[in-house]
Coordinates of C-alpha atoms and ligand atoms in Angstrom, one line a residue:
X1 CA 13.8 9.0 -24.2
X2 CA 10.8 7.4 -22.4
X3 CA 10.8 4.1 -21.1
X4 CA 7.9 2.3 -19.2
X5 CA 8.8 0.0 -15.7
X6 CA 5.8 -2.6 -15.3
X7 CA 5.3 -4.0 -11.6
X8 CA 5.1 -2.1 -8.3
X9 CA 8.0 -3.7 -6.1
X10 CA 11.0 -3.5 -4.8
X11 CA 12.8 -4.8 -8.1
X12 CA 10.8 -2.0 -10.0
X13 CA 11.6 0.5 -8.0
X14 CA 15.2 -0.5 -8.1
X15 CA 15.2 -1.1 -12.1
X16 CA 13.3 2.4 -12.5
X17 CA 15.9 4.0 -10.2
X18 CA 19.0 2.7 -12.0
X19 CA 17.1 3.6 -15.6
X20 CA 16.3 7.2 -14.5
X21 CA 20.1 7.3 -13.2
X22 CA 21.0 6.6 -17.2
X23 CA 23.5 9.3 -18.2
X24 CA 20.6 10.3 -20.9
X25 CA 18.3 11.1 -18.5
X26 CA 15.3 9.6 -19.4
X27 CA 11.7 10.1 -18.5
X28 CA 10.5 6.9 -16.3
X29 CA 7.0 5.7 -16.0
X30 CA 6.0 3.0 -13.5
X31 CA 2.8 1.0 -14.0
X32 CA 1.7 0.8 -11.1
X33 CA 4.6 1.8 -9.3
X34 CA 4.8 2.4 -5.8
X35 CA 5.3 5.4 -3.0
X36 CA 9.0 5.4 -3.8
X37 CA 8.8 5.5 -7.6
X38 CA 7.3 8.5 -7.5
X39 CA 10.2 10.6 -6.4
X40 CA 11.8 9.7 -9.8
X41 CA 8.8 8.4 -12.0
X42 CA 5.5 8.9 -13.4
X43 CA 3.5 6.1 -11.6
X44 CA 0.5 5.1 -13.9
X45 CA -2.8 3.8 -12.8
X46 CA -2.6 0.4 -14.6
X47 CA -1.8 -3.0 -12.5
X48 CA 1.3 -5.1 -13.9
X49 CA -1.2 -7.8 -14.9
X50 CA -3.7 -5.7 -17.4
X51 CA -2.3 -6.4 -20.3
X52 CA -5.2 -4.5 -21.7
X53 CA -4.6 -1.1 -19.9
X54 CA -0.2 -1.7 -20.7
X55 CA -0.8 -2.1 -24.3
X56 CA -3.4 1.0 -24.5
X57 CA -1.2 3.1 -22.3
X58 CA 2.0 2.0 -24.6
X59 CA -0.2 1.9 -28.1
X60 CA -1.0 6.0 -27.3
X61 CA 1.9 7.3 -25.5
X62 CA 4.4 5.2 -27.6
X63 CA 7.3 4.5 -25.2
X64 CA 11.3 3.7 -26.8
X65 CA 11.5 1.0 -24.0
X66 CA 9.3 -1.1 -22.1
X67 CA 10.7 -3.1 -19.0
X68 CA 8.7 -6.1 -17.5
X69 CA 9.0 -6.4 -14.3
X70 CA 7.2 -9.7 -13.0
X71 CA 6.4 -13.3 -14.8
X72 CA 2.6 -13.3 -14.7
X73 CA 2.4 -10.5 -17.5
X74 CA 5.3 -12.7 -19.3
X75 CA 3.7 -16.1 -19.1
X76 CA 0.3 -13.8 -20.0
X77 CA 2.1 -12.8 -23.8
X78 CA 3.1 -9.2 -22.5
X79 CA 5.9 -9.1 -25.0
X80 CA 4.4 -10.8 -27.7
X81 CA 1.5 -8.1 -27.5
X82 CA 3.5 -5.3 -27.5
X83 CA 5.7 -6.0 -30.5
X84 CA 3.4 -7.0 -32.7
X85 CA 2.3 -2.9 -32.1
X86 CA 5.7 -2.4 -33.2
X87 CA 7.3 -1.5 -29.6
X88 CA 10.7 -2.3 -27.9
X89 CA 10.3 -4.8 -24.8
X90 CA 12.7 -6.2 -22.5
X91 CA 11.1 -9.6 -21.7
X92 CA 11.3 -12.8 -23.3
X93 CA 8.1 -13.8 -25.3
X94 CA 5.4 -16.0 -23.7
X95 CA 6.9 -18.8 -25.5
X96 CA 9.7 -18.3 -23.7
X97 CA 8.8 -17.3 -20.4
X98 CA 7.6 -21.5 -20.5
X99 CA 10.8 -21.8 -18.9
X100 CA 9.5 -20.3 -15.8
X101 CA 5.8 -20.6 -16.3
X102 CA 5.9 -24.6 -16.7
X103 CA 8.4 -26.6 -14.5
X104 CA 7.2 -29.6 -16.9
X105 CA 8.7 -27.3 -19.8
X106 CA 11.6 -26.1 -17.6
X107 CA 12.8 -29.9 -16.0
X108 CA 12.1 -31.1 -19.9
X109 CA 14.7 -28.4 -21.7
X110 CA 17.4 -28.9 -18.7
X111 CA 17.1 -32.7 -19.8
X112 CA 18.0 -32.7 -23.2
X113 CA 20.3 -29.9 -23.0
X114 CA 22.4 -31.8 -20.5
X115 CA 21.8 -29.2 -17.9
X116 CA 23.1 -29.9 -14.5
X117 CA 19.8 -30.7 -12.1
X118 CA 18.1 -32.9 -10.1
X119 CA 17.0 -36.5 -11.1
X120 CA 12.3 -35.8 -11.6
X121 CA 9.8 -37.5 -12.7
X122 CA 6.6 -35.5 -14.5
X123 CA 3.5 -37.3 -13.1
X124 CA -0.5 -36.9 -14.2
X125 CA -2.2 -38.3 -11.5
X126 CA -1.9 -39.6 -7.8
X127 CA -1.2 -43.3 -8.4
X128 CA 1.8 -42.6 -10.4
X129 CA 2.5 -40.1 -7.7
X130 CA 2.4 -42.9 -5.3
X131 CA 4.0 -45.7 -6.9
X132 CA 6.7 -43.7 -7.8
X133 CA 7.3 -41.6 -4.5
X134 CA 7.4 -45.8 -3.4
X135 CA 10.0 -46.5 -5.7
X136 CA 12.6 -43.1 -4.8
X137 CA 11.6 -42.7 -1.0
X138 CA 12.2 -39.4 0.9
X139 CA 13.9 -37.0 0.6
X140 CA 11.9 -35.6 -2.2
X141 CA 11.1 -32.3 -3.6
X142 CA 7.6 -31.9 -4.8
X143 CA 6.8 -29.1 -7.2
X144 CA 3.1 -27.9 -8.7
X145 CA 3.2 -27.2 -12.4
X146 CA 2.5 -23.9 -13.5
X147 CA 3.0 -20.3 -11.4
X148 CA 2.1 -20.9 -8.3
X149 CA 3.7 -17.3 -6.7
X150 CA 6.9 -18.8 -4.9
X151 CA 4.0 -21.4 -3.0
X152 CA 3.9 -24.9 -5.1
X153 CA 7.1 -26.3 -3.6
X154 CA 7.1 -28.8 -1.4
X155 CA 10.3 -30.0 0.7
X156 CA 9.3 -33.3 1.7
X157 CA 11.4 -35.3 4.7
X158 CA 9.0 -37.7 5.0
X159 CA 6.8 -40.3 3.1
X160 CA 3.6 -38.7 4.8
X161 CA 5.3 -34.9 3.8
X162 CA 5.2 -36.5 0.5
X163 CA 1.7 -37.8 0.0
X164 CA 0.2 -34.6 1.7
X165 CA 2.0 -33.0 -0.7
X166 CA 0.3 -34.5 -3.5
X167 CA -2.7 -34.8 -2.5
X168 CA -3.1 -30.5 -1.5
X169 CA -1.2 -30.4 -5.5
X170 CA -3.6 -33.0 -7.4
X171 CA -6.7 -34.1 -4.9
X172 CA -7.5 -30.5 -3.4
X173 CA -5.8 -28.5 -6.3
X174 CA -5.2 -25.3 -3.9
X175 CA -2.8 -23.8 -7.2
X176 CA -5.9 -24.4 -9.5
X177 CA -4.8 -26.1 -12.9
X178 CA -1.4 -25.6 -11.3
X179 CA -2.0 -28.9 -10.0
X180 CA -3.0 -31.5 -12.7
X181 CA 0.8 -32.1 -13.4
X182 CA 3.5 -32.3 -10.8
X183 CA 7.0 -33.0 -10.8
X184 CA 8.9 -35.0 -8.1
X185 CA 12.3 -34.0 -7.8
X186 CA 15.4 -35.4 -5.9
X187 CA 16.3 -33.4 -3.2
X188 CA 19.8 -31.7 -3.6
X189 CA 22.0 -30.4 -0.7
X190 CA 24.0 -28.1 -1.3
X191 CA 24.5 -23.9 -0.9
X192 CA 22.1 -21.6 -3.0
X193 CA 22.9 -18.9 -5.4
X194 CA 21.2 -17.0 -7.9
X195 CA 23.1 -16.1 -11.2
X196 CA 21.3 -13.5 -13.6
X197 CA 22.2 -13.2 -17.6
X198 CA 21.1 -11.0 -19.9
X199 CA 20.3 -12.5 -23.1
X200 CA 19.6 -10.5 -26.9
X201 CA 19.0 -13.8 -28.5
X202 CA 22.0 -15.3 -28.6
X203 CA 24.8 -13.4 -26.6
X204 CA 24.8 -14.1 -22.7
X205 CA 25.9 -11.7 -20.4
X206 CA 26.1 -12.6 -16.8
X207 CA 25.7 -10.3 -14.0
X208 CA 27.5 -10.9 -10.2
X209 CA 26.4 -13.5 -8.0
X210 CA 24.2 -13.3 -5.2
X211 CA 22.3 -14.7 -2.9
X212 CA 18.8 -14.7 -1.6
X213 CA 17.3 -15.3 1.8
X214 CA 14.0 -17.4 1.5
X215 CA 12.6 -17.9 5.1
X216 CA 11.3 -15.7 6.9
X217 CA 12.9 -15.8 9.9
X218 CA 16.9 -15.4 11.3
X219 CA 18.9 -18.3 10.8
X220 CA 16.8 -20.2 7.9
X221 CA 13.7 -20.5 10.0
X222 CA 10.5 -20.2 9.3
X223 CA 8.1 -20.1 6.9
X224 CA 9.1 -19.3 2.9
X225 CA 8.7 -15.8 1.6
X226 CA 9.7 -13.9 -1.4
X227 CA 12.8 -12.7 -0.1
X228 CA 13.3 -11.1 3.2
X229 CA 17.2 -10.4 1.5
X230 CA 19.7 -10.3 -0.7
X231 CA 23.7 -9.7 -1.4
X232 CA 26.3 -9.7 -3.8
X233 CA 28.1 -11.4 -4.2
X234 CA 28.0 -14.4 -3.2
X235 CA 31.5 -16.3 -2.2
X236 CA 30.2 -19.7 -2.9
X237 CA 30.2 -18.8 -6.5
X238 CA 33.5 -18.6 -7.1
X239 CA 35.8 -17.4 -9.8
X240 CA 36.9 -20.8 -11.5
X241 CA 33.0 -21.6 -11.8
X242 CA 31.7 -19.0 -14.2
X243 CA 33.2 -20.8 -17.4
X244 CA 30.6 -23.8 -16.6
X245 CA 27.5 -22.0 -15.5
X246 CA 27.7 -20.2 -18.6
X247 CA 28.4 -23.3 -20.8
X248 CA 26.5 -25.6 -18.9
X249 CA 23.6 -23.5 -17.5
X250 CA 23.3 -20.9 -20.4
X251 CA 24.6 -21.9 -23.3
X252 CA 23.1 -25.2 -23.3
X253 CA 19.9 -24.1 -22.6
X254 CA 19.6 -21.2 -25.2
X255 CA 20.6 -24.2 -27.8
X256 CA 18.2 -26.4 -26.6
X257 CA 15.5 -23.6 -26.6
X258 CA 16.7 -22.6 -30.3
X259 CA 16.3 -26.2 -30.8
X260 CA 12.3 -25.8 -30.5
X261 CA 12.4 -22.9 -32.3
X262 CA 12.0 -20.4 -29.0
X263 CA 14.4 -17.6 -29.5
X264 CA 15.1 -15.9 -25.4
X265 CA 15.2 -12.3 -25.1
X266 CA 15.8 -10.7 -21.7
X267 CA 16.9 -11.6 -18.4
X268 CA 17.2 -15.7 -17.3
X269 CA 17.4 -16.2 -14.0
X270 CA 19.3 -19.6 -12.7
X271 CA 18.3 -20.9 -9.2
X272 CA 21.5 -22.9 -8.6
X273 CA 22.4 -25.3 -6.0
X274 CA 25.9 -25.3 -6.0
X275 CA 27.6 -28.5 -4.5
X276 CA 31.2 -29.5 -5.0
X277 CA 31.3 -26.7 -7.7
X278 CA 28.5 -28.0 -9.5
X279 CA 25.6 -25.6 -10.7
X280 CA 22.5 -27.7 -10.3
X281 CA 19.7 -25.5 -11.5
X282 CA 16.7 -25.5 -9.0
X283 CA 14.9 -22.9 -11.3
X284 CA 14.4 -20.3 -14.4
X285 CA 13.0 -17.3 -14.0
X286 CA 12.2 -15.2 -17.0
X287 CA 12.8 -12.0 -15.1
X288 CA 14.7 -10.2 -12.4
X289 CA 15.2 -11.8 -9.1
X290 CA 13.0 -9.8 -6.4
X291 CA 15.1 -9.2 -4.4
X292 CA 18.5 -10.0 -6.2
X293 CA 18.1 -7.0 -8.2
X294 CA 17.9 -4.5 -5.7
X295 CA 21.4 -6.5 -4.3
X296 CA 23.0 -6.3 -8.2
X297 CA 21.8 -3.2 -9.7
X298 CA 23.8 -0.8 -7.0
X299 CA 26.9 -2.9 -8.4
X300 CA 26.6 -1.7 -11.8
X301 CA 29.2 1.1 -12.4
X302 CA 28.1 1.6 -16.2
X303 CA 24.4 2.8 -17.4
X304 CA 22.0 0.0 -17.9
X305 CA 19.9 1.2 -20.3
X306 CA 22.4 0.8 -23.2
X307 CA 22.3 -3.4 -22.6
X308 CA 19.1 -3.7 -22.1
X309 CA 18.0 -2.0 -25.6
X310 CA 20.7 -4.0 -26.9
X311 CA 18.8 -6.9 -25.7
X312 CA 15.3 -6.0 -27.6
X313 CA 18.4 -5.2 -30.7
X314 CA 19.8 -8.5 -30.7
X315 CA 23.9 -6.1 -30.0
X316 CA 24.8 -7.0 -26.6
X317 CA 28.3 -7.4 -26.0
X318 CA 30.4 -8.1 -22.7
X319 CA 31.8 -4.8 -22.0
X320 CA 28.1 -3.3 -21.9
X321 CA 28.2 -4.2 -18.4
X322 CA 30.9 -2.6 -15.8
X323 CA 31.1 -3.6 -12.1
X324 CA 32.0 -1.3 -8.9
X325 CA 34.4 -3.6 -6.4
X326 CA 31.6 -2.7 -3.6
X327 CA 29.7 -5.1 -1.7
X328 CA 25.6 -4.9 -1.7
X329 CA 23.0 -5.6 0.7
X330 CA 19.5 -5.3 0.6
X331 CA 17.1 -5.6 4.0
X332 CA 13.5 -6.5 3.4
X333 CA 11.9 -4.7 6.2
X334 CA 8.4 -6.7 5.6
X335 CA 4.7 -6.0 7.6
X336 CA 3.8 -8.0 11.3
X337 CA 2.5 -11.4 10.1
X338 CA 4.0 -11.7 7.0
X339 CA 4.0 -14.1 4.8
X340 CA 0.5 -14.8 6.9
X341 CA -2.3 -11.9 7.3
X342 CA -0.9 -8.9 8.4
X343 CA -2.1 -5.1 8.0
X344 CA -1.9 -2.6 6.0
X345 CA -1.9 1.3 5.9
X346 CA 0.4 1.6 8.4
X347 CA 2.4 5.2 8.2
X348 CA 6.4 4.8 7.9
X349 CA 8.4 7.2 9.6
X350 CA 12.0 7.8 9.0
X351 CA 12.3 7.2 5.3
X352 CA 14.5 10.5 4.9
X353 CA 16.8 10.2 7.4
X354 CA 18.0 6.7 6.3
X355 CA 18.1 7.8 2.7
X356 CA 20.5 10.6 3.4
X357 CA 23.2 8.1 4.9
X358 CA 26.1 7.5 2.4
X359 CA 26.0 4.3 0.4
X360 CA 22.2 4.2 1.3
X361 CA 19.2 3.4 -1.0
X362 CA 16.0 2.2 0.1
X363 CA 14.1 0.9 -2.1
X364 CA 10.4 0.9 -1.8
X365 CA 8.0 -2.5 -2.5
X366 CA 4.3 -2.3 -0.8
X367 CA 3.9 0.7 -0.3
X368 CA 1.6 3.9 -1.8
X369 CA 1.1 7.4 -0.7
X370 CA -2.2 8.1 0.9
X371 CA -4.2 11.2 0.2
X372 CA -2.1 13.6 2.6
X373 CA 0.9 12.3 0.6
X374 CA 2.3 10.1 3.4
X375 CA 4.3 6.8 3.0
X376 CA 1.8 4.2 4.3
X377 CA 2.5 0.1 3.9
X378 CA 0.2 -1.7 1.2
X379 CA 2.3 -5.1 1.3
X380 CA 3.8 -8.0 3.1
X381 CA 7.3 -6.9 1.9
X382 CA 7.3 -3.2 2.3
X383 CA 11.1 -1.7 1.8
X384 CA 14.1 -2.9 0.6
X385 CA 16.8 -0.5 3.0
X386 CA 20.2 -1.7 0.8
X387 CA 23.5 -0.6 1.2
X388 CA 26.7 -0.6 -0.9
X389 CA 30.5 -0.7 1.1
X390 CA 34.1 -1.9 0.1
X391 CA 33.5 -5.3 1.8
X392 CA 30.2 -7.5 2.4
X393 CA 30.5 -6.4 6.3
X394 CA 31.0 -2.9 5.8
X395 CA 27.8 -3.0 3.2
X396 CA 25.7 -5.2 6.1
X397 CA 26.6 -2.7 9.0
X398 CA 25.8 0.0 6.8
X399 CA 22.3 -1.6 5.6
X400 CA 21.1 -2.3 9.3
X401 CA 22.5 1.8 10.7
X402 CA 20.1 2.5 7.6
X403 CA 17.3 0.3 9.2
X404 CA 17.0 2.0 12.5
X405 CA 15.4 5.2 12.2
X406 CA 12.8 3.1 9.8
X407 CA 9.7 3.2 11.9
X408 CA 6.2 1.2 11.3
X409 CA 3.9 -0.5 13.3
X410 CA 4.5 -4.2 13.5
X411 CA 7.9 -4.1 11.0
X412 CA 10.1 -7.2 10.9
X413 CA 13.0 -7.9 9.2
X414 CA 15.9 -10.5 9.0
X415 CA 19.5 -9.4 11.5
X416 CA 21.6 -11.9 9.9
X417 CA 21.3 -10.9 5.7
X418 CA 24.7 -11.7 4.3
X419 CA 25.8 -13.7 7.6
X420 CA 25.5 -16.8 5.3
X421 CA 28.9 -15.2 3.3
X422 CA 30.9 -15.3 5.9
X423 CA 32.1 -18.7 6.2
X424 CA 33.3 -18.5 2.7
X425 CA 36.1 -16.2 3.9
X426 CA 39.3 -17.3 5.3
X427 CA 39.8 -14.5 7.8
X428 CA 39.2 -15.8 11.9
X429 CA 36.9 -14.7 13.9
X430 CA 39.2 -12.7 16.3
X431 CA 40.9 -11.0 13.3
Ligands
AMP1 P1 12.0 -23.2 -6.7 O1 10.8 -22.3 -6.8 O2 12.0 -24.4 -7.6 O3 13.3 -22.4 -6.7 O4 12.0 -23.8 -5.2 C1 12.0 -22.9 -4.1 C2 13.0 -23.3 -3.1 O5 12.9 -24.7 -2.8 C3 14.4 -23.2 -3.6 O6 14.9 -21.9 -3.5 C4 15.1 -24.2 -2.8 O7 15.4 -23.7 -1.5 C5 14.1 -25.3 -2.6 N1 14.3 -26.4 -3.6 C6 13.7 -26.5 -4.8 N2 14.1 -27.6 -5.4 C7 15.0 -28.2 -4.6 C8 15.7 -29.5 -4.7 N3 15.6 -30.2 -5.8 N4 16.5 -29.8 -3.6 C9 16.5 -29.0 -2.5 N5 15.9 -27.9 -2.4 C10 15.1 -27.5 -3.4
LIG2 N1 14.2 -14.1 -5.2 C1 13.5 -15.2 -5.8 C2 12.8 -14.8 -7.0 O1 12.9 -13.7 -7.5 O2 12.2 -15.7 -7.6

């Protein structure tokens, strides 16, 4: 069995790692990989976003399984591409990957399935911008059309937050054609959570909570990032919620989608705002959370592989999926600077002795091996140091032991991942 990882982060790594783990053993390739991936994959000299080089490389070598990674390739036709050469892809096709790739698309589908989210308006140009913005007042969300690479929303306390928002989306269009739609959303309060399903079509499996950390600093401060973090799961989903996130969130949207003729295969990823019990949806992804998965994946007591070619096969059922009790963590241990400048070829020391701890995995993201064959950085977010343990705070002392004897110039990295859970349990401080 051979099956093809594209993308070259932490979520790849982690997706290759859990694949290779398969009880069949496969053989794991990783286009393009990264440092860590090449301890248990081939790594292949072909970016996540040549769709080109992918479909040569897959055409010739003929894979059983190919795993997409990240959106742009989706949005691209990845999928689309690679069936019509007759091959098995996890991924939805580009027609579906609208649902991340357009928020117009996205914000349109939640409205007529009766999806649970925010009150928005879809507006083409700034004086409907204005007069609208007018009309609602701040609080608003403002959100570029289009992909946009986790930068085109705006959190706007202000009228002034507002316009400047609109003017760098539709005046100065700093996303590109990103920026000749917009979409002003209400602002929701509320406590976030990210809920993952796999989908073959019609059946919808969902995978544990969890729960990323956006900013890049402790305590929710700072700039936005990708992720500096990640656990599950996450106590403010609870257990009398799931019926209605997969009803309401799922269900209604697969109908809806089916509706236009769009038939979802793959992951969906639902950014939820939960409120009162309420899963407002803040997002779809058409992939794997980055970096959710490297919080989820470690969870997984039963091989993957199995669901997700049952995905391609339109045969998933429940049981596919087993769960360990354990607790998961994931540290982003990101470069100096991030998400600014920051550098890059920095050696990392330490790598081994962390990976030998029990419960440890650390997952590589930018990173590549230079020509000595030494770890060196080549990202803003450069490992993913994740740990598993009976409870969330046996899982988050474990994760930051792990992080100690991690050495590079400049690292940073969040000291309160999975703090957030906390309040969710009963138990007092001095217990
Ligand atoms: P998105 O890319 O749509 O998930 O937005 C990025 C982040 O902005 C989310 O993770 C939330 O923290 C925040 N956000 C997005 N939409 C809203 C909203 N309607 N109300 C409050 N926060 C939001
Ligand atoms: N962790 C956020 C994302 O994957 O989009």
């Amino acid at each position: 069995m051979k099956i093809l990882v594209v993308g070259g982060g932490g979520r790849e790594h982690a997706l290759a790692w859990k694949l290779r783990n398969d009880s069949s053993r496969p053989d794991v390739f990783c286009a393009p990989g990264n440092a860590g991936t090449t301890a248990i994959a081939a790594n292949l000299d072909i970016g996540a976003e040549d769709l080109d080089g992918l479909a040569a490389w897959a055409g010739g070598n003929r894979p059983d399984l190919i795993v997409v990674g990240p959106e742009a390739p989706l949005c691209a036709g990845l999928a689309d591409r690679l069936e019509e050469d007759g091959l098995r892809v996890f991924g939805p096709s580009k027609a579906a990957a609208q649902i991340e790739g357009s928020k117009v698309f996205s914000k349109q589908v939640m409205e007529a399935a009766g999806v649970p989210t925010g009150r928005a308006r879809v507006v083409t140009d700034t004086r409907e911008a204005l007069d609208y913005l007018r009309k609602v007042g701040p609080p608003v969300v403002v959100k570029a059309e289009g992909l946009a690479a986790g930068k085109g929303v705006y959190i706007c306390a202000s009228m002034a937050d507002a316009e400047q928002a609109i003017r760098e989306i539709m005046v100065k269009k700093v996303f590109g054609a990103a920026g000749s739609r917009a979409l002003i959303e209400e602002f929701l309060r509320g406590e976030e959570a990210s809920i993952l399903a796999l989908i073959d079509g019609r059946t919808v499996v969902m995978l544990a909570s969890s729960q990323d950390h956006k900013r890049v600093f402790d305590n929710d401060q700072g700039p936005n990032t990708g992720g500096m973090g990640a656990y599950s799961p996450a106590p403010v989903v609870t257990d009398d919620m799931w019926p209605a996130i997969r009803e309401q969130v799922f269900e209604r949207t697969l109908a809806e989608l089916r509706r236009r003729g769009i038939v979802y295969k793959g992951v969906l990823y639902a950014g939820l705002m939960i409120a009162g019990k309420v899963p407002n949806v803040l997002e779809f992804n058409c992939r794997f959370g980055d970096p959710e998965t490297q919080a989820i994946l470690p969870r997984i007591a039963s091989d993957l592989l199995p669901a997700l070619l049952s995905c391609v096969d339109g045969t998933l059922r429940e049981d596919m999926v087993r769960w360990r009790k354990d607790a998961c963590v994931s540290v982003v241990m990101a470069s100096g600077g991030y998400p600014g400048a920051y550098a890059k070829g920095l050696p990392i020391e330490g790598l081994d002795a962390a990976g030998r701890m029990e419960g440890v995995l650390v997952f590589h993201a930018g990173t590549k091996l230079d020509a000595r064959g030494q770890a060196v950085t080549s990202g803003g977010r450069v490992l993913n140091v994740t740990a598993t343990g009976s409870n969330l705070d046996a899982a988050i002392r474990r994760a930051y032991l792990a992080i100690a004897p991690i050495r590079f110039d400049q690292a940073q990295y969040r000291t309160d991942i999975g703090a957030k859970a906390r309040r969710h349990y009963a138990v007092p401080d001095t217990a």
